[in-house]
Amino acid sequence: MFKKLINFSELVVFQHTIFSGAFILISMIVASVQLNQSVWFGFKTLFLCLLALMSARNFAMAFNRYCDKDIDVKNERTNKRPSVDGRISTKSILVFCIFNALIFIGVSYLINHLAFYLSIPFLIVLGGYSYMKRISYLAHLVLGLSLGLAPIAGAIAIEGQIPLWSLFLCLGVIFWVAGFDLLYSLQDIHFDRKEGLYSIPAAFGVPKTLMISRLFHVLAVIFWGLFVYFSNGWIFAYIGLFVSMLMLIYEQYLVSLDFRNIPKAFFVSNGYLGFIFFIFILFDGIGRTYGI
């Protein structure tokens, strides 16, 4: 049983939940400060939102592995995944997807009506990414949207509505994720071309991909700036925005030096950005609550 859990954890790359987890918490803190003048929103809401986040992400990752098995088996970088090498059967992956989708819908019902009404549309977006690389270069942005739904979900959980600032936070996440996904996709540029898959690196080449990635990260900073402004952020929020910008610059610098730095950029820079931004927003919320 423990071995199976390890295999499923590897299947969905469970440790990367921090990417979307940080931004749903950012959204929940900001919404709670605006609605309740407190950064704390209760254990029940925290538990339900984290459960919804994990089940949605498990569904998205497992469904992607289910749909991409025929592609992953041909790619040297991905042919050791549990979905490909036989450690997890195709039937087990499908059952895992359905199980997590049902959990997400059920938990959304327990959160509030709007969360429940949007649960299936959210799942459609999450599942839709798995097919985008076969039909459109927009796959990178759809992946960004899949993670960008997290801050919208966080605001819905607290306020029961979608405030303007959460849309700006969502847009920032979309371009942040898409910008890095372009860099990450450089590893598969030759494979994508050979298999006829749609990706910006395969279609436009390395120099233009680097330029588009940098443009996306500039847009991410702009939209995060609008999020801070429209959510009435204090000094800590702006410092967090500045630090995040520096981390994106460093990430771009690492990759421009050598594509072998892509894993380092992913785990060292990209991996911690959301968490660091969250810490600054938390301090900002505490400052606004207590007038510090």
PDB file of C-alpha atoms in Angstrom:
ATOM      1  CA  MET A   1       0.000   0.000   0.000  1.00  0.00           C
ATOM      2  CA  PHE A   2       2.814   2.417   0.876  1.00  0.00           C
ATOM      3  CA  LYS A   3       4.490   1.668  -2.457  1.00  0.00           C
ATOM      4  CA  LYS A   4       1.235   2.396  -4.299  1.00  0.00           C
ATOM      5  CA  LEU A   5       0.905   5.718  -2.487  1.00  0.00           C
ATOM      6  CA  ILE A   6       4.455   6.626  -3.495  1.00  0.00           C
ATOM      7  CA  ASN A   7       3.675   5.756  -7.115  1.00  0.00           C
ATOM      8  CA  PHE A   8       0.513   7.875  -7.146  1.00  0.00           C
ATOM      9  CA  SER A   9       2.390  10.733  -5.469  1.00  0.00           C
ATOM     10  CA  GLU A  10       4.973  10.534  -8.239  1.00  0.00           C
ATOM     11  CA  LEU A  11       2.205  10.344 -10.830  1.00  0.00           C
ATOM     12  CA  VAL A  12       0.708  13.680  -9.784  1.00  0.00           C
ATOM     13  CA  VAL A  13       4.031  15.205  -8.607  1.00  0.00           C
ATOM     14  CA  PHE A  14       2.344  15.937  -5.277  1.00  0.00           C
ATOM     15  CA  GLN A  15       5.154  18.180  -3.989  1.00  0.00           C
ATOM     16  CA  HIS A  16       4.362  20.751  -6.685  1.00  0.00           C
ATOM     17  CA  THR A  17       0.996  21.493  -5.059  1.00  0.00           C
ATOM     18  CA  ILE A  18       2.790  24.452  -3.485  1.00  0.00           C
ATOM     19  CA  PHE A  19       2.537  26.316  -6.804  1.00  0.00           C
ATOM     20  CA  SER A  20      -1.232  26.686  -6.719  1.00  0.00           C
ATOM     21  CA  GLY A  21      -1.506  26.248  -2.943  1.00  0.00           C
ATOM     22  CA  ALA A  22       0.318  29.476  -2.223  1.00  0.00           C
ATOM     23  CA  PHE A  23      -1.980  31.531  -4.428  1.00  0.00           C
ATOM     24  CA  ILE A  24      -5.244  30.140  -3.105  1.00  0.00           C
ATOM     25  CA  LEU A  25      -4.012  31.062   0.396  1.00  0.00           C
ATOM     26  CA  ILE A  26      -3.031  34.545  -0.802  1.00  0.00           C
ATOM     27  CA  SER A  27      -6.537  35.022  -2.151  1.00  0.00           C
ATOM     28  CA  MET A  28      -8.181  33.687   1.004  1.00  0.00           C
ATOM     29  CA  ILE A  29      -6.127  35.991   3.239  1.00  0.00           C
ATOM     30  CA  VAL A  30      -6.921  39.094   1.194  1.00  0.00           C
ATOM     31  CA  ALA A  31     -10.618  38.211   1.026  1.00  0.00           C
ATOM     32  CA  SER A  32     -10.751  37.536   4.762  1.00  0.00           C
ATOM     33  CA  VAL A  33      -9.061  40.846   5.606  1.00  0.00           C
ATOM     34  CA  GLN A  34     -11.538  42.731   3.425  1.00  0.00           C
ATOM     35  CA  LEU A  35     -14.585  40.856   4.703  1.00  0.00           C
ATOM     36  CA  ASN A  36     -13.710  40.121   8.341  1.00  0.00           C
ATOM     37  CA  GLN A  37     -10.754  42.442   9.084  1.00  0.00           C
ATOM     38  CA  SER A  38      -8.719  39.362   9.965  1.00  0.00           C
ATOM     39  CA  VAL A  39      -6.224  37.144   8.139  1.00  0.00           C
ATOM     40  CA  TRP A  40      -7.735  34.051   9.748  1.00  0.00           C
ATOM     41  CA  PHE A  41     -10.772  32.447   8.101  1.00  0.00           C
ATOM     42  CA  GLY A  42     -11.215  29.344  10.253  1.00  0.00           C
ATOM     43  CA  PHE A  43     -10.041  25.736  10.251  1.00  0.00           C
ATOM     44  CA  LYS A  44     -13.141  24.444   8.455  1.00  0.00           C
ATOM     45  CA  THR A  45     -12.691  26.759   5.474  1.00  0.00           C
ATOM     46  CA  LEU A  46      -8.962  26.057   5.374  1.00  0.00           C
ATOM     47  CA  PHE A  47      -9.514  22.298   5.418  1.00  0.00           C
ATOM     48  CA  LEU A  48     -12.212  22.367   2.731  1.00  0.00           C
ATOM     49  CA  CYS A  49     -10.188  24.616   0.432  1.00  0.00           C
ATOM     50  CA  LEU A  50      -7.018  22.560   0.770  1.00  0.00           C
ATOM     51  CA  LEU A  51      -8.997  19.384   0.113  1.00  0.00           C
ATOM     52  CA  ALA A  52     -10.601  20.983  -2.950  1.00  0.00           C
ATOM     53  CA  LEU A  53      -7.189  22.152  -4.153  1.00  0.00           C
ATOM     54  CA  MET A  54      -5.551  18.744  -3.762  1.00  0.00           C
ATOM     55  CA  SER A  55      -8.420  16.823  -5.356  1.00  0.00           C
ATOM     56  CA  ALA A  56      -8.603  19.232  -8.299  1.00  0.00           C
ATOM     57  CA  ARG A  57      -4.877  19.066  -8.849  1.00  0.00           C
ATOM     58  CA  ASN A  58      -4.808  15.283  -8.492  1.00  0.00           C
ATOM     59  CA  PHE A  59      -7.548  15.067 -11.113  1.00  0.00           C
ATOM     60  CA  ALA A  60      -5.750  17.432 -13.497  1.00  0.00           C
ATOM     61  CA  MET A  61      -2.348  15.748 -13.227  1.00  0.00           C
ATOM     62  CA  ALA A  62      -3.679  12.183 -13.387  1.00  0.00           C
ATOM     63  CA  PHE A  63      -5.965  12.985 -16.322  1.00  0.00           C
ATOM     64  CA  ASN A  64      -3.021  14.544 -18.128  1.00  0.00           C
ATOM     65  CA  ARG A  65      -0.959  11.391 -17.569  1.00  0.00           C
ATOM     66  CA  TYR A  66      -3.930   9.285 -18.729  1.00  0.00           C
ATOM     67  CA  CYS A  67      -4.314  11.255 -21.965  1.00  0.00           C
ATOM     68  CA  ASP A  68      -0.586  11.585 -22.651  1.00  0.00           C
ATOM     69  CA  LYS A  69       0.449   7.977 -22.173  1.00  0.00           C
ATOM     70  CA  ASP A  70       0.893   7.468 -25.930  1.00  0.00           C
ATOM     71  CA  ILE A  71       3.127  10.550 -26.085  1.00  0.00           C
ATOM     72  CA  ASP A  72       5.067   9.997 -22.862  1.00  0.00           C
ATOM     73  CA  VAL A  73       6.127   6.498 -23.834  1.00  0.00           C
ATOM     74  CA  LYS A  74       8.062   7.929 -26.809  1.00  0.00           C
ATOM     75  CA  ASN A  75       9.780  10.740 -24.893  1.00  0.00           C
ATOM     76  CA  GLU A  76      13.012   9.875 -23.106  1.00  0.00           C
ATOM     77  CA  ARG A  77      12.298  12.550 -20.481  1.00  0.00           C
ATOM     78  CA  THR A  78       8.886  11.097 -19.577  1.00  0.00           C
ATOM     79  CA  ASN A  79       8.997   7.360 -20.341  1.00  0.00           C
ATOM     80  CA  LYS A  80       9.860   6.486 -16.733  1.00  0.00           C
ATOM     81  CA  ARG A  81       6.636   7.920 -15.325  1.00  0.00           C
ATOM     82  CA  PRO A  82       4.423   5.490 -13.340  1.00  0.00           C
ATOM     83  CA  SER A  83       1.702   5.872 -15.981  1.00  0.00           C
ATOM     84  CA  VAL A  84       4.086   4.620 -18.668  1.00  0.00           C
ATOM     85  CA  ASP A  85       6.385   2.036 -17.094  1.00  0.00           C
ATOM     86  CA  GLY A  86       3.582  -0.170 -15.770  1.00  0.00           C
ATOM     87  CA  ARG A  87       3.657   0.742 -12.089  1.00  0.00           C
ATOM     88  CA  ILE A  88       0.104   2.135 -12.340  1.00  0.00           C
ATOM     89  CA  SER A  89      -2.428   0.695 -14.782  1.00  0.00           C
ATOM     90  CA  THR A  90      -4.494   2.837 -17.132  1.00  0.00           C
ATOM     91  CA  LYS A  91      -7.670   1.653 -15.409  1.00  0.00           C
ATOM     92  CA  SER A  92      -6.307   2.673 -11.989  1.00  0.00           C
ATOM     93  CA  ILE A  93      -5.463   6.134 -13.282  1.00  0.00           C
ATOM     94  CA  LEU A  94      -8.973   6.586 -14.671  1.00  0.00           C
ATOM     95  CA  VAL A  95     -10.534   5.473 -11.365  1.00  0.00           C
ATOM     96  CA  PHE A  96      -8.203   7.876  -9.528  1.00  0.00           C
ATOM     97  CA  CYS A  97      -9.369  10.720 -11.816  1.00  0.00           C
ATOM     98  CA  ILE A  98     -13.056   9.999 -11.224  1.00  0.00           C
ATOM     99  CA  PHE A  99     -12.531   9.623  -7.471  1.00  0.00           C
ATOM    100  CA  ASN A 100     -10.796  13.008  -7.182  1.00  0.00           C
ATOM    101  CA  ALA A 101     -13.316  14.733  -9.440  1.00  0.00           C
ATOM    102  CA  LEU A 102     -16.154  13.549  -7.203  1.00  0.00           C
ATOM    103  CA  ILE A 103     -14.300  14.704  -4.091  1.00  0.00           C
ATOM    104  CA  PHE A 104     -13.784  18.131  -5.655  1.00  0.00           C
ATOM    105  CA  ILE A 105     -17.465  18.488  -6.567  1.00  0.00           C
ATOM    106  CA  GLY A 106     -18.577  17.285  -3.132  1.00  0.00           C
ATOM    107  CA  VAL A 107     -16.219  19.609  -1.258  1.00  0.00           C
ATOM    108  CA  SER A 108     -17.268  22.528  -3.478  1.00  0.00           C
ATOM    109  CA  TYR A 109     -20.869  21.873  -2.462  1.00  0.00           C
ATOM    110  CA  LEU A 110     -19.852  22.115   1.200  1.00  0.00           C
ATOM    111  CA  ILE A 111     -18.060  25.449   0.631  1.00  0.00           C
ATOM    112  CA  ASN A 112     -20.909  27.474  -0.929  1.00  0.00           C
ATOM    113  CA  HIS A 113     -23.345  27.603  -3.852  1.00  0.00           C
ATOM    114  CA  LEU A 114     -21.086  29.488  -6.271  1.00  0.00           C
ATOM    115  CA  ALA A 115     -18.212  27.094  -5.633  1.00  0.00           C
ATOM    116  CA  PHE A 116     -20.521  24.177  -6.397  1.00  0.00           C
ATOM    117  CA  TYR A 117     -21.934  25.748  -9.562  1.00  0.00           C
ATOM    118  CA  LEU A 118     -18.428  26.381 -10.906  1.00  0.00           C
ATOM    119  CA  SER A 119     -16.947  23.028  -9.887  1.00  0.00           C
ATOM    120  CA  ILE A 120     -17.707  21.239 -13.149  1.00  0.00           C
ATOM    121  CA  PRO A 121     -16.625  24.168 -15.388  1.00  0.00           C
ATOM    122  CA  PHE A 122     -13.378  24.266 -13.394  1.00  0.00           C
ATOM    123  CA  LEU A 123     -12.859  20.534 -13.967  1.00  0.00           C
ATOM    124  CA  ILE A 124     -13.486  20.996 -17.693  1.00  0.00           C
ATOM    125  CA  VAL A 125     -10.724  23.613 -17.836  1.00  0.00           C
ATOM    126  CA  LEU A 126      -8.375  21.390 -15.825  1.00  0.00           C
ATOM    127  CA  GLY A 127      -9.042  18.415 -18.067  1.00  0.00           C
ATOM    128  CA  GLY A 128      -9.010  20.463 -21.255  1.00  0.00           C
ATOM    129  CA  TYR A 129      -5.321  21.261 -20.927  1.00  0.00           C
ATOM    130  CA  SER A 130      -4.487  17.628 -21.639  1.00  0.00           C
ATOM    131  CA  TYR A 131      -5.780  17.973 -25.205  1.00  0.00           C
ATOM    132  CA  MET A 132      -4.563  21.482 -26.010  1.00  0.00           C
ATOM    133  CA  LYS A 133      -1.028  20.501 -27.039  1.00  0.00           C
ATOM    134  CA  ARG A 134      -2.607  18.388 -29.763  1.00  0.00           C
ATOM    135  CA  ILE A 135      -4.620  21.247 -31.267  1.00  0.00           C
ATOM    136  CA  SER A 136      -3.283  24.683 -30.278  1.00  0.00           C
ATOM    137  CA  TYR A 137      -0.232  26.716 -29.255  1.00  0.00           C
ATOM    138  CA  LEU A 138      -2.447  28.149 -26.499  1.00  0.00           C
ATOM    139  CA  ALA A 139      -1.669  25.073 -24.397  1.00  0.00           C
ATOM    140  CA  HIS A 140       0.838  27.075 -22.334  1.00  0.00           C
ATOM    141  CA  LEU A 141      -1.804  29.657 -21.418  1.00  0.00           C
ATOM    142  CA  VAL A 142      -4.417  26.993 -20.670  1.00  0.00           C
ATOM    143  CA  LEU A 143      -1.957  25.416 -18.244  1.00  0.00           C
ATOM    144  CA  GLY A 144      -1.566  28.851 -16.668  1.00  0.00           C
ATOM    145  CA  LEU A 145      -5.338  29.188 -16.419  1.00  0.00           C
ATOM    146  CA  SER A 146      -5.531  25.793 -14.700  1.00  0.00           C
ATOM    147  CA  LEU A 147      -3.389  27.152 -11.854  1.00  0.00           C
ATOM    148  CA  GLY A 148      -4.860  30.637 -12.141  1.00  0.00           C
ATOM    149  CA  LEU A 149      -8.275  29.330 -11.103  1.00  0.00           C
ATOM    150  CA  ALA A 150      -6.905  28.740  -7.589  1.00  0.00           C
ATOM    151  CA  PRO A 151      -6.970  32.401  -6.443  1.00  0.00           C
ATOM    152  CA  ILE A 152     -10.466  32.833  -7.888  1.00  0.00           C
ATOM    153  CA  ALA A 153     -11.555  29.742  -5.962  1.00  0.00           C
ATOM    154  CA  GLY A 154     -10.028  31.167  -2.779  1.00  0.00           C
ATOM    155  CA  ALA A 155     -11.978  34.411  -3.105  1.00  0.00           C
ATOM    156  CA  ILE A 156     -15.200  32.504  -3.807  1.00  0.00           C
ATOM    157  CA  ALA A 157     -14.692  30.377  -0.696  1.00  0.00           C
ATOM    158  CA  ILE A 158     -14.466  33.428   1.563  1.00  0.00           C
ATOM    159  CA  GLU A 159     -16.672  36.019  -0.130  1.00  0.00           C
ATOM    160  CA  GLY A 160     -19.053  33.902  -2.209  1.00  0.00           C
ATOM    161  CA  GLN A 161     -18.275  36.080  -5.221  1.00  0.00           C
ATOM    162  CA  ILE A 162     -15.445  36.919  -7.649  1.00  0.00           C
ATOM    163  CA  PRO A 163     -13.917  40.333  -6.791  1.00  0.00           C
ATOM    164  CA  LEU A 164     -11.923  42.287  -9.361  1.00  0.00           C
ATOM    165  CA  TRP A 165      -8.602  41.904  -7.545  1.00  0.00           C
ATOM    166  CA  SER A 166      -8.879  38.097  -7.709  1.00  0.00           C
ATOM    167  CA  LEU A 167      -9.132  38.320 -11.508  1.00  0.00           C
ATOM    168  CA  PHE A 168      -5.893  40.316 -11.626  1.00  0.00           C
ATOM    169  CA  LEU A 169      -4.238  37.778  -9.326  1.00  0.00           C
ATOM    170  CA  CYS A 170      -5.508  35.014 -11.617  1.00  0.00           C
ATOM    171  CA  LEU A 171      -4.124  36.755 -14.724  1.00  0.00           C
ATOM    172  CA  GLY A 172      -0.768  37.164 -13.007  1.00  0.00           C
ATOM    173  CA  VAL A 173      -0.649  33.440 -12.239  1.00  0.00           C
ATOM    174  CA  ILE A 174      -1.649  32.582 -15.823  1.00  0.00           C
ATOM    175  CA  PHE A 175       1.259  34.506 -17.336  1.00  0.00           C
ATOM    176  CA  TRP A 176       3.680  33.428 -14.596  1.00  0.00           C
ATOM    177  CA  VAL A 177       2.977  29.748 -15.235  1.00  0.00           C
ATOM    178  CA  ALA A 178       2.808  30.117 -19.022  1.00  0.00           C
ATOM    179  CA  GLY A 179       6.095  32.027 -19.019  1.00  0.00           C
ATOM    180  CA  PHE A 180       7.890  29.269 -17.220  1.00  0.00           C
ATOM    181  CA  ASP A 181       6.137  26.510 -19.147  1.00  0.00           C
ATOM    182  CA  LEU A 182       7.642  28.007 -22.296  1.00  0.00           C
ATOM    183  CA  LEU A 183      11.097  27.652 -20.764  1.00  0.00           C
ATOM    184  CA  TYR A 184      10.335  24.134 -19.560  1.00  0.00           C
ATOM    185  CA  SER A 185       9.063  23.169 -23.015  1.00  0.00           C
ATOM    186  CA  LEU A 186      12.434  24.016 -24.532  1.00  0.00           C
ATOM    187  CA  GLN A 187      13.554  20.600 -23.269  1.00  0.00           C
ATOM    188  CA  ASP A 188      11.077  18.928 -25.646  1.00  0.00           C
ATOM    189  CA  ILE A 189      11.433  21.185 -28.682  1.00  0.00           C
ATOM    190  CA  HIS A 190      12.806  18.473 -30.980  1.00  0.00           C
ATOM    191  CA  PHE A 191      10.382  15.838 -29.701  1.00  0.00           C
ATOM    192  CA  ASP A 192       7.369  18.143 -30.166  1.00  0.00           C
ATOM    193  CA  ARG A 193       8.395  18.888 -33.736  1.00  0.00           C
ATOM    194  CA  LYS A 194       8.888  15.212 -34.512  1.00  0.00           C
ATOM    195  CA  GLU A 195       5.492  14.239 -33.083  1.00  0.00           C
ATOM    196  CA  GLY A 196       3.642  17.222 -34.566  1.00  0.00           C
ATOM    197  CA  LEU A 197       2.632  18.574 -31.149  1.00  0.00           C
ATOM    198  CA  TYR A 198       1.677  22.205 -30.685  1.00  0.00           C
ATOM    199  CA  SER A 199       4.093  24.220 -28.594  1.00  0.00           C
ATOM    200  CA  ILE A 200       5.512  27.694 -28.992  1.00  0.00           C
ATOM    201  CA  PRO A 201       9.149  26.480 -28.871  1.00  0.00           C
ATOM    202  CA  ALA A 202       8.487  23.914 -31.614  1.00  0.00           C
ATOM    203  CA  ALA A 203       6.690  26.458 -33.786  1.00  0.00           C
ATOM    204  CA  PHE A 204       8.760  29.604 -33.297  1.00  0.00           C
ATOM    205  CA  GLY A 205      12.207  28.432 -32.155  1.00  0.00           C
ATOM    206  CA  VAL A 206      14.388  29.244 -29.174  1.00  0.00           C
ATOM    207  CA  PRO A 207      15.053  33.026 -29.496  1.00  0.00           C
ATOM    208  CA  LYS A 208      11.363  33.913 -29.985  1.00  0.00           C
ATOM    209  CA  THR A 209      10.326  31.545 -27.185  1.00  0.00           C
ATOM    210  CA  LEU A 210      12.700  33.261 -24.758  1.00  0.00           C
ATOM    211  CA  MET A 211      11.316  36.646 -25.812  1.00  0.00           C
ATOM    212  CA  ILE A 212       7.684  35.531 -25.399  1.00  0.00           C
ATOM    213  CA  SER A 213       8.487  33.985 -22.003  1.00  0.00           C
ATOM    214  CA  ARG A 214       9.996  37.269 -20.825  1.00  0.00           C
ATOM    215  CA  LEU A 215       6.951  39.158 -22.115  1.00  0.00           C
ATOM    216  CA  PHE A 216       4.648  36.801 -20.223  1.00  0.00           C
ATOM    217  CA  HIS A 217       6.605  37.350 -17.013  1.00  0.00           C
ATOM    218  CA  VAL A 218       6.443  41.119 -17.487  1.00  0.00           C
ATOM    219  CA  LEU A 219       2.659  40.775 -17.826  1.00  0.00           C
ATOM    220  CA  ALA A 220       2.598  38.604 -14.697  1.00  0.00           C
ATOM    221  CA  VAL A 221       4.289  41.361 -12.670  1.00  0.00           C
ATOM    222  CA  ILE A 222       1.928  43.997 -14.121  1.00  0.00           C
ATOM    223  CA  PHE A 223      -1.186  42.009 -13.233  1.00  0.00           C
ATOM    224  CA  TRP A 224       0.143  41.188  -9.774  1.00  0.00           C
ATOM    225  CA  GLY A 225       0.760  44.917  -9.344  1.00  0.00           C
ATOM    226  CA  LEU A 226      -2.877  45.583 -10.265  1.00  0.00           C
ATOM    227  CA  PHE A 227      -3.910  42.893  -7.779  1.00  0.00           C
ATOM    228  CA  VAL A 228      -1.962  44.615  -4.993  1.00  0.00           C
ATOM    229  CA  TYR A 229      -3.385  48.013  -5.937  1.00  0.00           C
ATOM    230  CA  PHE A 230      -7.045  46.967  -6.220  1.00  0.00           C
ATOM    231  CA  SER A 231      -6.867  44.857  -3.046  1.00  0.00           C
ATOM    232  CA  ASN A 232      -5.607  47.944  -1.172  1.00  0.00           C
ATOM    233  CA  GLY A 233      -2.289  46.308  -0.364  1.00  0.00           C
ATOM    234  CA  TRP A 234       0.143  47.921   2.066  1.00  0.00           C
ATOM    235  CA  ILE A 235       3.918  48.165   1.960  1.00  0.00           C
ATOM    236  CA  PHE A 236       4.573  44.442   2.531  1.00  0.00           C
ATOM    237  CA  ALA A 237       2.478  43.529  -0.518  1.00  0.00           C
ATOM    238  CA  TYR A 238       4.509  45.859  -2.721  1.00  0.00           C
ATOM    239  CA  ILE A 239       7.766  44.479  -1.296  1.00  0.00           C
ATOM    240  CA  GLY A 240       6.506  40.958  -2.068  1.00  0.00           C
ATOM    241  CA  LEU A 241       5.719  42.073  -5.616  1.00  0.00           C
ATOM    242  CA  PHE A 242       9.237  43.489  -6.010  1.00  0.00           C
ATOM    243  CA  VAL A 243      10.887  40.331  -4.641  1.00  0.00           C
ATOM    244  CA  SER A 244       8.773  38.190  -6.982  1.00  0.00           C
ATOM    245  CA  MET A 245       9.889  40.316  -9.914  1.00  0.00           C
ATOM    246  CA  LEU A 246      13.541  39.798  -8.945  1.00  0.00           C
ATOM    247  CA  MET A 247      12.964  36.043  -8.746  1.00  0.00           C
ATOM    248  CA  LEU A 248      11.493  35.999 -12.237  1.00  0.00           C
ATOM    249  CA  ILE A 249      14.473  37.975 -13.547  1.00  0.00           C
ATOM    250  CA  TYR A 250      16.830  35.487 -11.920  1.00  0.00           C
ATOM    251  CA  GLU A 251      14.867  32.586 -13.405  1.00  0.00           C
ATOM    252  CA  GLN A 252      15.143  34.051 -16.888  1.00  0.00           C
ATOM    253  CA  TYR A 253      18.844  34.701 -16.339  1.00  0.00           C
ATOM    254  CA  LEU A 254      19.527  31.095 -15.298  1.00  0.00           C
ATOM    255  CA  VAL A 255      17.843  29.667 -18.376  1.00  0.00           C
ATOM    256  CA  SER A 256      19.483  32.162 -20.745  1.00  0.00           C
ATOM    257  CA  LEU A 257      22.899  31.026 -19.475  1.00  0.00           C
ATOM    258  CA  ASP A 258      22.334  27.329 -20.112  1.00  0.00           C
ATOM    259  CA  PHE A 259      19.229  25.220 -20.757  1.00  0.00           C
ATOM    260  CA  ARG A 260      20.643  22.685 -18.325  1.00  0.00           C
ATOM    261  CA  ASN A 261      19.665  25.226 -15.641  1.00  0.00           C
ATOM    262  CA  ILE A 262      15.960  24.713 -16.388  1.00  0.00           C
ATOM    263  CA  PRO A 263      15.449  22.196 -13.535  1.00  0.00           C
ATOM    264  CA  LYS A 264      17.336  24.526 -11.176  1.00  0.00           C
ATOM    265  CA  ALA A 265      15.221  27.484 -12.259  1.00  0.00           C
ATOM    266  CA  PHE A 266      12.102  25.382 -11.752  1.00  0.00           C
ATOM    267  CA  PHE A 267      12.854  24.121  -8.251  1.00  0.00           C
ATOM    268  CA  VAL A 268      14.931  26.992  -6.826  1.00  0.00           C
ATOM    269  CA  SER A 269      13.354  30.120  -8.305  1.00  0.00           C
ATOM    270  CA  ASN A 270       9.922  29.212  -9.623  1.00  0.00           C
ATOM    271  CA  GLY A 271       9.204  26.777  -6.812  1.00  0.00           C
ATOM    272  CA  TYR A 272       9.615  29.286  -4.007  1.00  0.00           C
ATOM    273  CA  LEU A 273       8.111  32.354  -5.669  1.00  0.00           C
ATOM    274  CA  GLY A 274       4.498  31.660  -4.711  1.00  0.00           C
ATOM    275  CA  PHE A 275       5.432  30.774  -1.136  1.00  0.00           C
ATOM    276  CA  ILE A 276       7.510  33.942  -0.685  1.00  0.00           C
ATOM    277  CA  PHE A 277       4.747  36.112  -2.188  1.00  0.00           C
ATOM    278  CA  PHE A 278       2.325  34.441   0.236  1.00  0.00           C
ATOM    279  CA  ILE A 279       4.535  35.299   3.242  1.00  0.00           C
ATOM    280  CA  PHE A 280       4.614  38.967   2.269  1.00  0.00           C
ATOM    281  CA  ILE A 281       0.842  39.063   1.701  1.00  0.00           C
ATOM    282  CA  LEU A 282       0.337  37.425   5.105  1.00  0.00           C
ATOM    283  CA  PHE A 283       2.464  40.093   6.799  1.00  0.00           C
ATOM    284  CA  ASP A 284       0.626  42.732   4.801  1.00  0.00           C
ATOM    285  CA  GLY A 285      -2.715  41.385   5.990  1.00  0.00           C
ATOM    286  CA  ILE A 286      -1.549  41.329   9.593  1.00  0.00           C
ATOM    287  CA  GLY A 287      -0.326  44.893   9.223  1.00  0.00           C
ATOM    288  CA  ARG A 288      -3.635  46.045   7.805  1.00  0.00           C
ATOM    289  CA  THR A 289      -5.560  44.227  10.525  1.00  0.00           C
ATOM    290  CA  TYR A 290      -3.595  45.669  13.436  1.00  0.00           C
ATOM    291  CA  GLY A 291      -2.558  48.960  11.857  1.00  0.00           C
ATOM    292  CA  ILE A 292       1.162  48.140  11.983  1.00  0.00           C
TER     293      ILE A 292
END
